[in-house]
mmCIF file of C-alpha atoms and ligand atoms in Angstrom:
data_model
loop_
_atom_site.group_PDB
_atom_site.id
_atom_site.type_symbol
_atom_site.label_atom_id
_atom_site.label_comp_id
_atom_site.label_asym_id
_atom_site.label_seq_id
_atom_site.Cartn_x
_atom_site.Cartn_y
_atom_site.Cartn_z
ATOM 1 C CA MET A 22 335.964 64.831 195.721
ATOM 2 C CA LYS A 23 332.807 64.950 194.097
ATOM 3 C CA ALA A 24 328.811 65.815 195.656
ATOM 4 C CA THR A 25 325.676 65.754 194.329
ATOM 5 C CA ALA A 26 323.112 68.656 195.574
ATOM 6 C CA ILE A 27 319.157 69.010 194.824
ATOM 7 C CA ALA A 28 317.904 72.617 194.948
ATOM 8 C CA PRO A 29 313.977 74.383 194.415
ATOM 9 C CA ALA A 30 313.566 77.219 192.311
ATOM 10 C CA ASN A 31 311.447 79.915 194.436
ATOM 11 C CA ILE A 32 308.676 82.157 193.783
ATOM 12 C CA ALA A 33 309.100 85.664 195.545
ATOM 13 C CA PHE A 34 305.617 86.842 197.214
ATOM 14 C CA ILE A 35 307.640 90.754 197.860
ATOM 15 C CA LYS A 36 310.150 90.375 194.418
ATOM 16 C CA TYR A 37 313.605 91.199 194.353
ATOM 17 C CA TRP A 38 314.273 94.274 191.241
ATOM 18 C CA GLY A 39 316.953 96.432 191.553
ATOM 19 C CA LYS A 40 320.472 96.082 192.666
ATOM 20 C CA ALA A 41 322.043 98.573 195.323
ATOM 21 C CA ASP A 42 325.473 96.787 194.625
ATOM 22 C CA ASP A 43 325.873 95.313 191.043
ATOM 23 C CA ALA A 44 329.273 93.328 191.474
ATOM 24 C CA LEU A 45 327.957 91.446 195.170
ATOM 25 C CA ARG A 46 324.097 91.408 193.717
ATOM 26 C CA LEU A 47 323.264 93.459 197.097
ATOM 27 C CA PRO A 48 319.298 93.972 196.223
ATOM 28 C CA MET A 49 317.979 96.788 196.889
ATOM 29 C CA ASN A 50 315.444 95.725 198.535
ATOM 30 C CA SER A 51 314.753 92.364 200.969
ATOM 31 C CA SER A 52 312.429 89.958 199.791
ATOM 32 C CA ILE A 53 310.197 86.799 200.748
ATOM 33 C CA SER A 54 309.679 83.921 198.464
ATOM 34 C CA MET A 55 308.693 79.809 198.695
ATOM 35 C CA ASN A 56 310.572 76.816 197.633
ATOM 36 C CA LEU A 57 309.142 74.759 194.831
ATOM 37 C CA SER A 58 309.138 71.204 194.978
ATOM 38 C CA GLY A 59 307.953 70.833 191.229
ATOM 39 C CA ALA A 60 310.708 72.840 189.909
ATOM 40 C CA LEU A 61 314.292 71.330 190.850
ATOM 41 C CA THR A 62 317.735 71.432 189.565
ATOM 42 C CA THR A 63 320.440 68.072 190.330
ATOM 43 C CA THR A 64 323.969 69.210 189.975
ATOM 44 C CA THR A 65 326.989 66.900 190.641
ATOM 45 C CA VAL A 66 330.487 68.565 190.844
ATOM 46 C CA GLU A 67 333.706 66.637 190.516
ATOM 47 C CA PHE A 68 337.123 68.095 191.112
ATOM 48 C CA SER A 69 340.231 66.192 189.661
ATOM 49 C CA SER A 70 343.660 67.023 188.885
ATOM 50 C CA ASP A 71 342.631 64.582 185.546
ATOM 51 C CA TYR A 72 340.397 67.389 184.472
ATOM 52 C CA ARG A 73 342.313 70.080 182.138
ATOM 53 C CA VAL A 74 339.301 72.678 181.648
ATOM 54 C CA ASP A 75 336.219 73.207 183.071
ATOM 55 C CA SER A 76 333.066 71.010 181.637
ATOM 56 C CA ILE A 77 329.415 71.849 181.955
ATOM 57 C CA GLU A 78 326.951 69.189 180.963
ATOM 58 C CA GLY A 79 323.231 68.116 181.425
ATOM 59 C CA THR A 80 321.642 71.548 180.100
ATOM 60 C CA GLU A 81 322.026 73.550 177.361
ATOM 61 C CA PHE A 82 323.938 76.863 178.457
ATOM 62 C CA THR A 83 324.675 80.094 176.373
ATOM 63 C CA SER A 84 328.232 81.247 176.890
ATOM 64 C CA ARG A 85 327.760 83.476 178.849
ATOM 65 C CA GLU A 86 325.454 81.069 181.412
ATOM 66 C CA LYS A 87 328.695 79.241 181.293
ATOM 67 C CA GLU A 88 331.117 81.930 182.242
ATOM 68 C CA LYS A 89 329.094 82.740 185.326
ATOM 69 C CA ILE A 90 328.834 79.408 186.044
ATOM 70 C CA VAL A 91 333.097 78.694 185.785
ATOM 71 C CA SER A 92 332.915 82.581 187.902
ATOM 72 C CA HIS A 93 331.680 80.901 190.543
ATOM 73 C CA LEU A 94 333.286 77.739 190.447
ATOM 74 C CA ASP A 95 336.422 80.219 190.768
ATOM 75 C CA ARG A 96 334.753 81.955 193.854
ATOM 76 C CA ILE A 97 334.442 78.415 195.507
ATOM 77 C CA ARG A 98 338.152 77.376 194.429
ATOM 78 C CA LYS A 99 339.402 80.477 195.704
ATOM 79 C CA ILE A 100 337.714 79.539 199.578
ATOM 80 C CA GLY A 101 339.036 75.759 199.338
ATOM 81 C CA LYS A 102 342.596 77.297 198.220
ATOM 82 C CA SER A 103 341.959 74.692 195.070
ATOM 83 C CA ASN A 104 343.460 74.949 191.170
ATOM 84 C CA LEU A 105 341.577 71.563 190.613
ATOM 85 C CA TYR A 106 339.069 71.904 187.041
ATOM 86 C CA ALA A 107 335.828 70.766 187.853
ATOM 87 C CA LYS A 108 333.092 68.555 185.611
ATOM 88 C CA VAL A 109 329.680 70.011 185.924
ATOM 89 C CA ILE A 110 326.508 67.918 185.286
ATOM 90 C CA THR A 111 323.168 69.321 185.666
ATOM 91 C CA LYS A 112 319.915 68.356 185.116
ATOM 92 C CA ASN A 113 316.616 70.561 185.829
ATOM 93 C CA SER A 114 313.178 68.694 186.910
ATOM 94 C CA PHE A 115 311.305 71.178 184.506
ATOM 95 C CA PRO A 116 311.713 71.977 180.944
ATOM 96 C CA LYS A 117 314.039 74.296 179.469
ATOM 97 C CA GLY A 118 312.388 77.102 177.392
ATOM 98 C CA ALA A 119 309.154 76.866 180.229
ATOM 99 C CA GLY A 120 310.216 79.659 181.075
ATOM 100 C CA ILE A 121 311.147 78.832 184.379
ATOM 101 C CA ALA A 122 313.792 80.625 185.821
ATOM 102 C CA SER A 123 316.578 77.709 186.495
ATOM 103 C CA SER A 124 319.468 80.279 187.766
ATOM 104 C CA ALA A 125 318.065 80.443 191.543
ATOM 105 C CA SER A 126 317.743 76.693 191.769
ATOM 106 C CA GLY A 127 320.937 75.948 189.545
ATOM 107 C CA PHE A 128 323.364 78.162 191.457
ATOM 108 C CA ALA A 129 322.188 76.928 195.059
ATOM 109 C CA ALA A 130 322.375 73.280 193.910
ATOM 110 C CA LEU A 131 325.963 74.128 192.522
ATOM 111 C CA THR A 132 327.064 76.119 195.528
ATOM 112 C CA VAL A 133 326.116 73.339 197.761
ATOM 113 C CA ALA A 134 327.572 70.534 196.124
ATOM 114 C CA ALA A 135 331.172 72.375 194.678
ATOM 115 C CA SER A 136 331.571 73.558 198.111
ATOM 116 C CA LYS A 137 331.359 69.822 199.144
ATOM 117 C CA ALA A 138 333.215 68.301 196.786
ATOM 118 C CA LEU A 139 336.015 70.894 198.003
ATOM 119 C CA GLU A 140 335.240 69.612 201.175
ATOM 120 C CA LEU A 141 334.520 72.815 202.438
ATOM 121 C CA ASN A 142 332.006 72.900 205.480
ATOM 122 C CA ILE A 143 330.262 76.184 205.187
ATOM 123 C CA PRO A 144 327.668 76.798 207.225
ATOM 124 C CA GLU A 145 324.079 78.067 205.880
ATOM 125 C CA LYS A 146 324.237 81.867 206.212
ATOM 126 C CA GLU A 147 327.418 81.469 204.468
ATOM 127 C CA LEU A 148 326.205 79.411 201.335
ATOM 128 C CA THR A 149 323.460 81.902 201.187
ATOM 129 C CA ILE A 150 325.911 84.782 200.631
ATOM 130 C CA LEU A 151 327.794 82.813 198.078
ATOM 131 C CA ALA A 152 324.682 81.918 195.813
ATOM 132 C CA ARG A 153 323.501 85.444 196.159
ATOM 133 C CA ILE A 154 326.986 86.752 194.204
ATOM 134 C CA GLY A 155 326.011 83.610 191.487
ATOM 135 C CA SER A 156 322.296 84.508 191.424
ATOM 136 C CA GLY A 157 320.755 86.857 193.530
ATOM 137 C CA SER A 158 317.446 85.281 194.350
ATOM 138 C CA GLY A 159 319.493 81.974 194.123
ATOM 139 C CA CYS A 160 320.284 82.801 197.960
ATOM 140 C CA ARG A 161 316.568 82.215 198.551
ATOM 141 C CA SER A 162 317.003 78.604 197.360
ATOM 142 C CA ILE A 163 319.226 77.364 200.072
ATOM 143 C CA PRO A 164 317.142 77.384 202.872
ATOM 144 C CA ASP A 165 313.978 75.205 203.953
ATOM 145 C CA GLY A 166 310.139 76.332 203.280
ATOM 146 C CA PHE A 167 309.445 80.277 203.317
ATOM 147 C CA VAL A 168 312.288 82.334 203.307
ATOM 148 C CA TYR A 169 313.526 85.881 204.144
ATOM 149 C CA TRP A 170 316.147 87.535 202.263
ATOM 150 C CA LYS A 171 317.765 90.552 204.121
ATOM 151 C CA ASN A 172 318.748 93.114 202.059
ATOM 152 C CA GLY A 173 321.764 94.167 204.317
ATOM 153 C CA GLU A 174 324.369 97.158 204.302
ATOM 154 C CA SER A 175 327.221 95.255 202.938
ATOM 155 C CA SER A 176 328.059 91.462 201.402
ATOM 156 C CA ASP A 177 328.314 89.719 204.869
ATOM 157 C CA ASP A 178 324.799 91.373 205.782
ATOM 158 C CA SER A 179 322.680 90.194 202.705
ATOM 159 C CA TYR A 180 321.682 86.783 202.996
ATOM 160 C CA ALA A 181 318.591 84.392 203.474
ATOM 161 C CA TYR A 182 317.338 82.595 206.177
ATOM 162 C CA SER A 183 313.890 79.926 206.780
ATOM 163 C CA LEU A 184 311.086 81.746 208.431
ATOM 164 C CA TYR A 185 309.035 78.813 208.665
ATOM 165 C CA PRO A 186 309.747 74.824 207.335
ATOM 166 C CA SER A 187 308.203 73.675 204.332
ATOM 167 C CA THR A 188 305.455 71.513 206.197
ATOM 168 C CA TYR A 189 304.546 74.762 208.035
ATOM 169 C CA TRP A 190 301.448 76.172 205.432
ATOM 170 C CA ASP A 191 299.891 73.543 202.989
ATOM 171 C CA LEU A 192 299.780 76.017 199.671
ATOM 172 C CA ARG A 193 299.950 75.395 196.127
ATOM 173 C CA ASP A 194 301.644 77.078 193.516
ATOM 174 C CA ILE A 195 300.178 76.062 190.161
ATOM 175 C CA VAL A 196 302.372 77.794 187.600
ATOM 176 C CA ALA A 197 300.543 78.121 184.486
ATOM 177 C CA ILE A 198 303.160 78.040 181.682
ATOM 178 C CA VAL A 199 302.105 80.551 178.730
ATOM 179 C CA ASN A 200 303.364 79.654 175.080
ATOM 180 C CA ALA A 201 306.053 82.711 174.592
ATOM 181 C CA GLU A 202 308.175 82.328 171.234
ATOM 182 C CA GLU A 203 310.389 85.068 172.071
ATOM 183 C CA LYS A 204 312.881 85.244 174.833
ATOM 184 C CA SER A 205 312.048 87.313 177.599
ATOM 185 C CA VAL A 206 315.149 89.692 179.230
ATOM 186 C CA SER A 207 317.324 88.729 181.042
ATOM 187 C CA THR A 208 316.880 89.569 184.737
ATOM 188 C CA THR A 209 320.139 91.005 185.075
ATOM 189 C CA ASP A 210 319.626 93.161 182.111
ATOM 190 C CA GLY A 211 315.946 94.471 183.025
ATOM 191 C CA MET A 212 317.176 95.511 186.575
ATOM 192 C CA ALA A 213 320.258 97.339 185.696
ATOM 193 C CA ARG A 214 317.666 99.966 183.726
ATOM 194 C CA VAL A 215 315.451 100.184 186.911
ATOM 195 C CA LYS A 216 316.421 103.862 188.195
ATOM 196 C CA THR A 217 314.816 105.037 184.273
ATOM 197 C CA SER A 218 311.263 103.915 185.450
ATOM 198 C CA PRO A 219 310.057 107.281 187.535
ATOM 199 C CA PHE A 220 308.541 104.823 189.758
ATOM 200 C CA TRP A 221 310.967 102.450 191.045
ATOM 201 C CA LYS A 222 311.495 104.722 194.424
ATOM 202 C CA GLU A 223 307.982 104.527 194.941
ATOM 203 C CA ARG A 224 308.204 100.870 194.759
ATOM 204 C CA ILE A 225 310.688 100.476 197.097
ATOM 205 C CA LEU A 226 309.615 103.054 199.713
ATOM 206 C CA GLY A 227 306.723 100.858 199.712
ATOM 207 C CA ILE A 228 308.384 97.209 200.566
ATOM 208 C CA PRO A 229 309.054 97.757 204.529
ATOM 209 C CA ALA A 230 305.375 97.986 204.986
ATOM 210 C CA LYS A 231 304.816 94.776 202.409
ATOM 211 C CA ILE A 232 307.143 92.660 204.101
ATOM 212 C CA GLN A 233 305.758 93.064 207.402
ATOM 213 C CA ALA A 234 302.194 92.439 206.114
ATOM 214 C CA VAL A 235 303.674 89.187 204.428
ATOM 215 C CA GLN A 236 305.003 88.272 207.317
ATOM 216 C CA TYR A 237 301.567 88.638 209.293
ATOM 217 C CA ALA A 238 299.898 86.650 206.928
ATOM 218 C CA LEU A 239 302.303 83.677 207.261
ATOM 219 C CA LYS A 240 301.846 83.872 210.666
ATOM 220 C CA LYS A 241 298.026 83.854 210.706
ATOM 221 C CA LYS A 242 298.414 81.630 207.728
ATOM 222 C CA SER A 243 296.028 83.962 205.770
ATOM 223 C CA ILE A 244 295.574 83.213 202.090
ATOM 224 C CA ARG A 245 293.292 86.690 201.536
ATOM 225 C CA ASP A 246 296.263 88.649 203.621
ATOM 226 C CA LEU A 247 298.879 87.027 201.640
ATOM 227 C CA GLY A 248 297.311 87.068 198.370
ATOM 228 C CA ILE A 249 296.756 90.762 198.360
ATOM 229 C CA VAL A 250 299.769 92.214 198.923
ATOM 230 C CA MET A 251 301.624 89.203 197.089
ATOM 231 C CA GLU A 252 299.808 90.267 193.955
ATOM 232 C CA GLU A 253 300.303 94.280 195.219
ATOM 233 C CA ASP A 254 303.609 94.072 194.605
ATOM 234 C CA CYS A 255 303.754 91.787 191.516
ATOM 235 C CA ILE A 256 302.121 94.603 189.755
ATOM 236 C CA ASN A 257 304.314 97.297 191.229
ATOM 237 C CA MET A 258 307.460 95.385 190.185
ATOM 238 C CA HIS A 259 305.758 94.703 186.431
ATOM 239 C CA ALA A 260 304.642 98.531 186.731
ATOM 240 C CA VAL A 261 308.377 99.380 187.107
ATOM 241 C CA ALA A 262 309.817 97.175 184.570
ATOM 242 C CA MET A 263 307.113 98.158 182.062
ATOM 243 C CA THR A 264 308.166 102.057 182.502
ATOM 244 C CA GLN A 265 311.980 101.696 182.521
ATOM 245 C CA ASN A 266 313.781 102.926 179.438
ATOM 246 C CA PRO A 267 313.745 100.796 177.190
ATOM 247 C CA PRO A 268 310.352 99.185 178.546
ATOM 248 C CA LEU A 269 309.891 95.668 179.342
ATOM 249 C CA PHE A 270 306.786 94.014 178.923
ATOM 250 C CA TYR A 271 306.666 90.719 180.359
ATOM 251 C CA TRP A 272 303.289 89.857 180.306
ATOM 252 C CA LYS A 273 301.781 88.136 177.045
ATOM 253 C CA GLU A 274 297.417 88.309 176.078
ATOM 254 C CA THR A 275 297.812 84.888 177.889
ATOM 255 C CA THR A 276 299.057 86.592 181.104
ATOM 256 C CA MET A 277 296.506 89.325 181.008
ATOM 257 C CA ALA A 278 293.393 86.496 180.795
ATOM 258 C CA ILE A 279 294.650 84.143 183.621
ATOM 259 C CA ILE A 280 294.958 87.743 186.083
ATOM 260 C CA HIS A 281 291.554 88.501 184.746
ATOM 261 C CA ALA A 282 290.288 85.089 185.171
ATOM 262 C CA VAL A 283 292.035 84.783 188.647
ATOM 263 C CA ARG A 284 290.013 87.997 189.707
ATOM 264 C CA ARG A 285 286.637 86.531 188.703
ATOM 265 C CA TRP A 286 287.041 83.275 190.123
ATOM 266 C CA ARG A 287 287.765 85.004 193.518
ATOM 267 C CA GLU A 288 284.648 87.102 193.219
ATOM 268 C CA GLU A 289 282.959 83.670 192.443
ATOM 269 C CA GLY A 290 284.415 82.810 196.171
ATOM 270 C CA LEU A 291 287.543 81.037 195.151
ATOM 271 C CA PRO A 292 290.496 82.007 197.139
ATOM 272 C CA VAL A 293 293.168 81.979 194.360
ATOM 273 C CA TYR A 294 295.919 84.985 193.529
ATOM 274 C CA PHE A 295 298.513 85.435 191.135
ATOM 275 C CA THR A 296 301.857 86.312 190.732
ATOM 276 C CA ILE A 297 304.277 86.641 187.931
ATOM 277 C CA ASP A 298 308.108 86.846 187.521
ATOM 278 C CA ALA A 299 310.466 87.924 185.112
ATOM 279 C CA GLY A 300 308.104 86.106 182.246
ATOM 280 C CA PRO A 301 304.363 85.480 181.383
ATOM 281 C CA ASN A 302 304.164 82.559 183.436
ATOM 282 C CA VAL A 303 301.692 82.969 185.874
ATOM 283 C CA HIS A 304 302.202 81.418 189.226
ATOM 284 C CA LEU A 305 298.828 80.598 190.940
ATOM 285 C CA ILE A 306 298.998 80.691 194.518
ATOM 286 C CA CYS A 307 295.868 78.765 196.537
ATOM 287 C CA GLU A 308 295.558 76.418 199.549
ATOM 288 C CA GLY A 309 295.779 72.844 199.136
ATOM 289 C CA LYS A 310 292.318 72.484 199.759
ATOM 290 C CA ASN A 311 291.331 74.294 196.292
ATOM 291 C CA GLU A 312 294.165 72.820 194.302
ATOM 292 C CA LYS A 313 291.876 70.937 192.359
ATOM 293 C CA THR A 314 289.160 73.284 192.005
ATOM 294 C CA VAL A 315 292.220 76.106 190.625
ATOM 295 C CA ILE A 316 293.492 73.104 188.014
ATOM 296 C CA GLU A 317 289.954 72.147 186.791
ATOM 297 C CA LYS A 318 289.192 75.959 185.883
ATOM 298 C CA VAL A 319 292.799 77.144 184.656
ATOM 299 C CA LYS A 320 292.802 73.891 182.428
ATOM 300 C CA ARG A 321 289.955 75.194 180.326
ATOM 301 C CA LEU A 322 291.728 78.760 179.401
ATOM 302 C CA HIS A 323 293.487 78.806 176.480
ATOM 303 C CA GLY A 324 297.415 79.520 175.458
ATOM 304 C CA ILE A 325 298.323 77.271 178.036
ATOM 305 C CA SER A 326 300.988 74.704 177.251
ATOM 306 C CA GLN A 327 301.648 73.282 180.966
ATOM 307 C CA LEU A 328 301.120 73.655 184.395
ATOM 308 C CA ILE A 329 303.676 72.782 187.148
ATOM 309 C CA VAL A 330 301.904 71.919 190.795
ATOM 310 C CA ASN A 331 304.203 72.999 193.475
ATOM 311 C CA ARG A 332 304.070 72.299 196.993
ATOM 312 C CA PRO A 333 306.467 74.482 199.682
ATOM 313 C CA SER A 334 309.976 72.533 199.391
ATOM 314 C CA LEU A 335 313.207 71.864 201.534
ATOM 315 C CA GLY A 336 316.053 73.952 200.108
ATOM 316 C CA ALA A 337 318.906 73.334 198.974
ATOM 317 C CA ARG A 338 320.462 69.674 199.947
ATOM 318 C CA LEU A 339 322.692 67.332 199.449
ATOM 319 C CA VAL A 340 321.926 64.254 197.916
HETATM 320 O O1 LIG B 419 317.694 86.618 191.100
HETATM 321 P P1 LIG B 419 317.447 86.787 189.438
HETATM 322 O O2 LIG B 419 318.375 87.227 188.900
HETATM 323 O O3 LIG B 419 316.990 85.519 189.148
HETATM 324 O O4 LIG B 419 316.158 87.635 189.544
HETATM 325 C C1 LIG B 419 314.682 87.617 189.985
HETATM 326 C C2 LIG B 419 313.468 88.517 189.725
HETATM 327 C C3 LIG B 419 312.489 88.148 189.967
HETATM 328 O O5 LIG B 419 312.038 87.094 189.807
HETATM 329 C C4 LIG B 419 311.249 88.774 188.901
HETATM 330 C C5 LIG B 419 312.107 88.487 191.556
HETATM 331 C C6 LIG B 419 312.311 87.910 192.396
HETATM 332 O O6 LIG B 419 312.567 88.040 193.187
HETATM 333 O O7 LIG B 419 311.830 86.565 192.539
#
């Protein structure tokens, strides 16, 4: 009754910011992402009658995070009609504290490993629904490559599926890790206040057209078309966060310096675009042929502690 799964983090081209249903983690809007080959979580789950409690090892978690993991095990035990406790061992390929969200890769790996350990054969669509309830964006880490998460009217209707496999387009996401001392506000807490921004509705109304634009850019493999709308939605999402009450400023000075540099490099003819999640790190999106040039340029900037280079990745899988 033991299984190991590996799952990637993902970067959203169109972001999820705000829930239509808090408990079910139904998003206000659909989103599109790419799985990241360099930001992986590997999780082993073992259920046994020898265990008297659930235990979690390998990564340090806050008590709130631990509760979320145990609740997720409960969900899977309920499906499997099991009352066995579990030992969970989980490791990230990226350093904790680097500001790379590990909840998406973590909940995707946990969902796949725990359901297999209980010998449940859950189809991919249902796995994405289950992962979503653990961590919203986690549902996008289950299917391969480039992934669409449908907002949906009900829990069964809000799932993720692959638009294209990881081999479809040789993109890069070069993550510039920005030195930051303070911890960012969790996405759950941040999103809970979304409606205090006067701009949230405007952003949501603009999403269907942006989703279409990203789908078209993916179809054409046009980095320019993808980059323009991806940056626009990133800025929109952060504008909403910054105008919530209390305001959420995820960007640091270095974040802003990278944004300006990317725009300058583009003027000089280098097709590279940025997007930013709920933290100060900047994801630089470019085509594989420009990876080296982007890395050389970004290395000359100050305030960046490390770079994580990602290609499009497979989704969650058993190992
Ligand atoms: O699913 P969460 O709670 O990790 O929220 C993800 C929120 C963003 O990273 C800011 C946007 C996204 O769609 O990934």
